[in-house]
Amino acid sequence: MKVHTTNYFDTFIEVAEDTKAKSGIKPPAKDRKTVAEMQYELIAQNPYKYTSDDILFQIFADRNNLTKAEYKQARERFFSKGQACLRTSPLAKTYGFGIHSNSVGKVAIFGMETREYQKHIDDPKTKKIKAVKSSR
C-alpha cells in the first residue's frame, strides 16, 4: 500500500495572500473544538515536537474517537490516500500564523507580526511557500 505524507523539511508556510489577519491570533473556542483550535493547541503547546503527519492524524483520531489501539492501522489507512497539507491550515489561511518545518519535519507556528516569522522569511536556507488562499 502506497503511503502519502504531508511533511515538509526546512520549509516555511507563509500566511495566505488574502488573509485578513494582521497578527497571529488564537482561534476562538467553540462548543465543539474546530480544526483550527485543535491544530493551534497541538502546535503552540508543543513547538517542534510533531510532524505535519502527526498533527493531521491526531486531529483525525480525536474527531473519530479512536482508541490508541486503533492508531497504527487507522494511520496506515489515513495516509494510504493523499491528505491536504498544512498549506490549507486555517492557522495560515485565517489566523495569521506561519508554519515552520525544521530539518527533521517537526513544526512550530509563528505569528506574522513576530521577529521569528520575519527571520524565517529572510533565511535563504529555508524554502518558502504560501498558504492556500481562502478565495479562488
PDB file of C-alpha atoms in Angstrom:
ATOM      1  CA  MET A   1       0.000   0.000   0.000  1.00  0.00           C
ATOM      2  CA  LYS A   2       1.384   3.409  -1.008  1.00  0.00           C
ATOM      3  CA  VAL A   3       1.966   5.789   1.872  1.00  0.00           C
ATOM      4  CA  HIS A   4       1.480   9.519   1.325  1.00  0.00           C
ATOM      5  CA  THR A   5       2.944  12.262   3.506  1.00  0.00           C
ATOM      6  CA  THR A   6       2.232  15.923   4.202  1.00  0.00           C
ATOM      7  CA  ASN A   7       5.595  16.548   5.854  1.00  0.00           C
ATOM      8  CA  TYR A   8       7.879  19.363   4.742  1.00  0.00           C
ATOM      9  CA  PHE A   9      11.532  19.862   5.673  1.00  0.00           C
ATOM     10  CA  ASP A  10      13.336  23.196   6.118  1.00  0.00           C
ATOM     11  CA  THR A  11      10.212  24.904   4.805  1.00  0.00           C
ATOM     12  CA  PHE A  12       8.190  27.907   5.946  1.00  0.00           C
ATOM     13  CA  ILE A  13       4.499  28.159   5.058  1.00  0.00           C
ATOM     14  CA  GLU A  14       3.725  31.869   4.893  1.00  0.00           C
ATOM     15  CA  VAL A  15       0.275  33.250   5.664  1.00  0.00           C
ATOM     16  CA  ALA A  16      -2.145  33.256   2.737  1.00  0.00           C
ATOM     17  CA  GLU A  17      -2.033  36.307   0.475  1.00  0.00           C
ATOM     18  CA  ASP A  18      -5.696  37.019   1.178  1.00  0.00           C
ATOM     19  CA  THR A  19      -5.616  36.627   4.965  1.00  0.00           C
ATOM     20  CA  LYS A  20      -7.459  39.334   6.880  1.00  0.00           C
ATOM     21  CA  ALA A  21      -5.294  38.787   9.970  1.00  0.00           C
ATOM     22  CA  LYS A  22      -2.842  41.483  10.992  1.00  0.00           C
ATOM     23  CA  SER A  23      -1.143  39.236  13.560  1.00  0.00           C
ATOM     24  CA  GLY A  24      -1.279  35.682  14.825  1.00  0.00           C
ATOM     25  CA  ILE A  25      -4.490  35.266  16.813  1.00  0.00           C
ATOM     26  CA  LYS A  26      -5.577  32.211  18.757  1.00  0.00           C
ATOM     27  CA  PRO A  27      -8.637  30.609  17.122  1.00  0.00           C
ATOM     28  CA  PRO A  28     -11.783  31.253  19.172  1.00  0.00           C
ATOM     29  CA  ALA A  29     -13.122  28.438  21.334  1.00  0.00           C
ATOM     30  CA  LYS A  30     -16.345  26.815  20.173  1.00  0.00           C
ATOM     31  CA  ASP A  31     -18.649  24.224  21.749  1.00  0.00           C
ATOM     32  CA  ARG A  32     -17.036  21.507  19.645  1.00  0.00           C
ATOM     33  CA  LYS A  33     -13.352  22.162  19.014  1.00  0.00           C
ATOM     34  CA  THR A  34     -12.611  23.302  15.479  1.00  0.00           C
ATOM     35  CA  VAL A  35      -9.719  22.011  13.379  1.00  0.00           C
ATOM     36  CA  ALA A  36      -8.069  25.423  13.823  1.00  0.00           C
ATOM     37  CA  GLU A  37      -8.382  25.237  17.607  1.00  0.00           C
ATOM     38  CA  MET A  38      -7.037  21.661  17.694  1.00  0.00           C
ATOM     39  CA  GLN A  39      -4.098  22.480  15.418  1.00  0.00           C
ATOM     40  CA  TYR A  40      -3.289  25.579  17.446  1.00  0.00           C
ATOM     41  CA  GLU A  41      -3.273  23.685  20.747  1.00  0.00           C
ATOM     42  CA  LEU A  42      -1.135  20.817  19.420  1.00  0.00           C
ATOM     43  CA  ILE A  43       1.462  23.038  17.757  1.00  0.00           C
ATOM     44  CA  ALA A  44       1.577  26.056  20.102  1.00  0.00           C
ATOM     45  CA  GLN A  45       1.911  23.891  23.232  1.00  0.00           C
ATOM     46  CA  ASN A  46       4.459  21.550  21.597  1.00  0.00           C
ATOM     47  CA  PRO A  47       6.712  23.501  19.211  1.00  0.00           C
ATOM     48  CA  TYR A  48       8.912  21.232  17.093  1.00  0.00           C
ATOM     49  CA  LYS A  49       7.537  18.085  18.737  1.00  0.00           C
ATOM     50  CA  TYR A  50       5.241  16.824  15.963  1.00  0.00           C
ATOM     51  CA  THR A  51       5.374  16.498  12.184  1.00  0.00           C
ATOM     52  CA  SER A  52       2.570  17.640   9.951  1.00  0.00           C
ATOM     53  CA  ASP A  53       1.533  13.984   9.523  1.00  0.00           C
ATOM     54  CA  ASP A  54       1.404  13.562  13.322  1.00  0.00           C
ATOM     55  CA  ILE A  55      -0.822  16.626  13.730  1.00  0.00           C
ATOM     56  CA  LEU A  56      -3.235  15.791  10.919  1.00  0.00           C
ATOM     57  CA  PHE A  57      -3.609  12.197  12.060  1.00  0.00           C
ATOM     58  CA  GLN A  58      -4.061  13.148  15.733  1.00  0.00           C
ATOM     59  CA  ILE A  59      -6.897  15.501  14.834  1.00  0.00           C
ATOM     60  CA  PHE A  60      -8.491  12.800  12.663  1.00  0.00           C
ATOM     61  CA  ALA A  61      -8.129  10.295  15.536  1.00  0.00           C
ATOM     62  CA  ASP A  62      -9.597  12.696  18.114  1.00  0.00           C
ATOM     63  CA  ARG A  63     -12.530  13.664  15.903  1.00  0.00           C
ATOM     64  CA  ASN A  64     -13.297   9.987  15.241  1.00  0.00           C
ATOM     65  CA  ASN A  65     -12.867   8.912  18.887  1.00  0.00           C
ATOM     66  CA  LEU A  66     -10.203   6.331  18.012  1.00  0.00           C
ATOM     67  CA  THR A  67      -8.541   4.388  20.803  1.00  0.00           C
ATOM     68  CA  LYS A  68      -4.738   4.181  20.995  1.00  0.00           C
ATOM     69  CA  ALA A  69      -5.052   0.508  19.993  1.00  0.00           C
ATOM     70  CA  GLU A  70      -6.662   1.571  16.705  1.00  0.00           C
ATOM     71  CA  TYR A  71      -3.996   4.176  15.825  1.00  0.00           C
ATOM     72  CA  LYS A  72      -1.476   2.070  13.885  1.00  0.00           C
ATOM     73  CA  GLN A  73      -3.955   0.550  11.444  1.00  0.00           C
ATOM     74  CA  ALA A  74      -6.019   3.753  11.180  1.00  0.00           C
ATOM     75  CA  ARG A  75      -2.891   5.823  10.458  1.00  0.00           C
ATOM     76  CA  GLU A  76      -1.872   3.446   7.660  1.00  0.00           C
ATOM     77  CA  ARG A  77      -5.361   3.723   6.167  1.00  0.00           C
ATOM     78  CA  PHE A  78      -5.421   7.516   6.648  1.00  0.00           C
ATOM     79  CA  PHE A  79      -2.150   8.032   4.754  1.00  0.00           C
ATOM     80  CA  SER A  80      -2.931   5.452   2.062  1.00  0.00           C
ATOM     81  CA  LYS A  81      -4.665   8.346   0.286  1.00  0.00           C
ATOM     82  CA  GLY A  82      -3.313  11.846  -0.124  1.00  0.00           C
ATOM     83  CA  GLN A  83      -4.230  14.362   2.577  1.00  0.00           C
ATOM     84  CA  ALA A  84      -4.311  18.149   2.418  1.00  0.00           C
ATOM     85  CA  CYS A  85      -1.082  19.534   3.876  1.00  0.00           C
ATOM     86  CA  LEU A  86      -0.717  22.384   6.380  1.00  0.00           C
ATOM     87  CA  ARG A  87      -0.781  24.884   3.482  1.00  0.00           C
ATOM     88  CA  THR A  88      -4.562  24.509   3.866  1.00  0.00           C
ATOM     89  CA  SER A  89      -4.480  25.036   7.638  1.00  0.00           C
ATOM     90  CA  PRO A  90      -6.807  27.726   8.958  1.00  0.00           C
ATOM     91  CA  LEU A  91      -3.866  28.862  11.112  1.00  0.00           C
ATOM     92  CA  ALA A  92      -2.047  30.060   7.982  1.00  0.00           C
ATOM     93  CA  LYS A  93      -5.131  30.993   5.953  1.00  0.00           C
ATOM     94  CA  THR A  94      -7.196  32.847   8.549  1.00  0.00           C
ATOM     95  CA  TYR A  95      -5.436  33.267  11.889  1.00  0.00           C
ATOM     96  CA  GLY A  96      -2.136  34.889  10.838  1.00  0.00           C
ATOM     97  CA  PHE A  97       0.386  32.146  11.623  1.00  0.00           C
ATOM     98  CA  GLY A  98       3.325  30.986   9.561  1.00  0.00           C
ATOM     99  CA  ILE A  99       4.216  27.311   9.966  1.00  0.00           C
ATOM    100  CA  HIS A 100       7.873  26.305  10.039  1.00  0.00           C
ATOM    101  CA  SER A 101       9.054  22.737   9.421  1.00  0.00           C
ATOM    102  CA  ASN A 102      12.586  22.107  10.620  1.00  0.00           C
ATOM    103  CA  SER A 103      15.213  19.776   9.117  1.00  0.00           C
ATOM    104  CA  VAL A 104      13.509  16.680  10.587  1.00  0.00           C
ATOM    105  CA  GLY A 105       9.981  17.798   9.649  1.00  0.00           C
ATOM    106  CA  LYS A 106       8.812  18.933  13.102  1.00  0.00           C
ATOM    107  CA  VAL A 107       6.624  22.044  13.066  1.00  0.00           C
ATOM    108  CA  ALA A 108       6.130  25.257  15.045  1.00  0.00           C
ATOM    109  CA  ILE A 109       3.935  28.311  14.431  1.00  0.00           C
ATOM    110  CA  PHE A 110       4.852  31.991  14.458  1.00  0.00           C
ATOM    111  CA  GLY A 111       2.509  34.972  14.366  1.00  0.00           C
ATOM    112  CA  MET A 112       3.020  37.076  11.244  1.00  0.00           C
ATOM    113  CA  GLU A 113       3.883  40.089  13.417  1.00  0.00           C
ATOM    114  CA  THR A 114       6.815  38.382  15.180  1.00  0.00           C
ATOM    115  CA  ARG A 115      10.547  38.693  14.688  1.00  0.00           C
ATOM    116  CA  GLU A 116      10.730  34.890  14.358  1.00  0.00           C
ATOM    117  CA  TYR A 117       8.290  34.962  11.420  1.00  0.00           C
ATOM    118  CA  GLN A 118      10.478  37.525   9.641  1.00  0.00           C
ATOM    119  CA  LYS A 119      13.604  35.517  10.480  1.00  0.00           C
ATOM    120  CA  HIS A 120      12.190  32.505   8.613  1.00  0.00           C
ATOM    121  CA  ILE A 121      11.201  34.716   5.659  1.00  0.00           C
ATOM    122  CA  ASP A 122      14.742  36.125   5.490  1.00  0.00           C
ATOM    123  CA  ASP A 123      16.541  32.773   5.889  1.00  0.00           C
ATOM    124  CA  PRO A 124      17.965  31.787   2.472  1.00  0.00           C
ATOM    125  CA  LYS A 125      18.255  28.119   3.540  1.00  0.00           C
ATOM    126  CA  THR A 126      14.533  27.856   4.247  1.00  0.00           C
ATOM    127  CA  LYS A 127      12.165  27.153   1.363  1.00  0.00           C
ATOM    128  CA  LYS A 128       9.148  29.480   1.384  1.00  0.00           C
ATOM    129  CA  ILE A 129       5.653  28.558   0.197  1.00  0.00           C
ATOM    130  CA  LYS A 130       2.385  30.424   0.652  1.00  0.00           C
ATOM    131  CA  ALA A 131      -0.667  29.021   2.385  1.00  0.00           C
ATOM    132  CA  VAL A 132      -3.595  28.337   0.085  1.00  0.00           C
ATOM    133  CA  LYS A 133      -5.837  31.354  -0.489  1.00  0.00           C
ATOM    134  CA  SER A 134      -9.302  31.278   1.058  1.00  0.00           C
ATOM    135  CA  SER A 135     -10.934  32.606  -2.112  1.00  0.00           C
ATOM    136  CA  ARG A 136     -10.401  31.323  -5.634  1.00  0.00           C
TER     137      ARG A 136
END
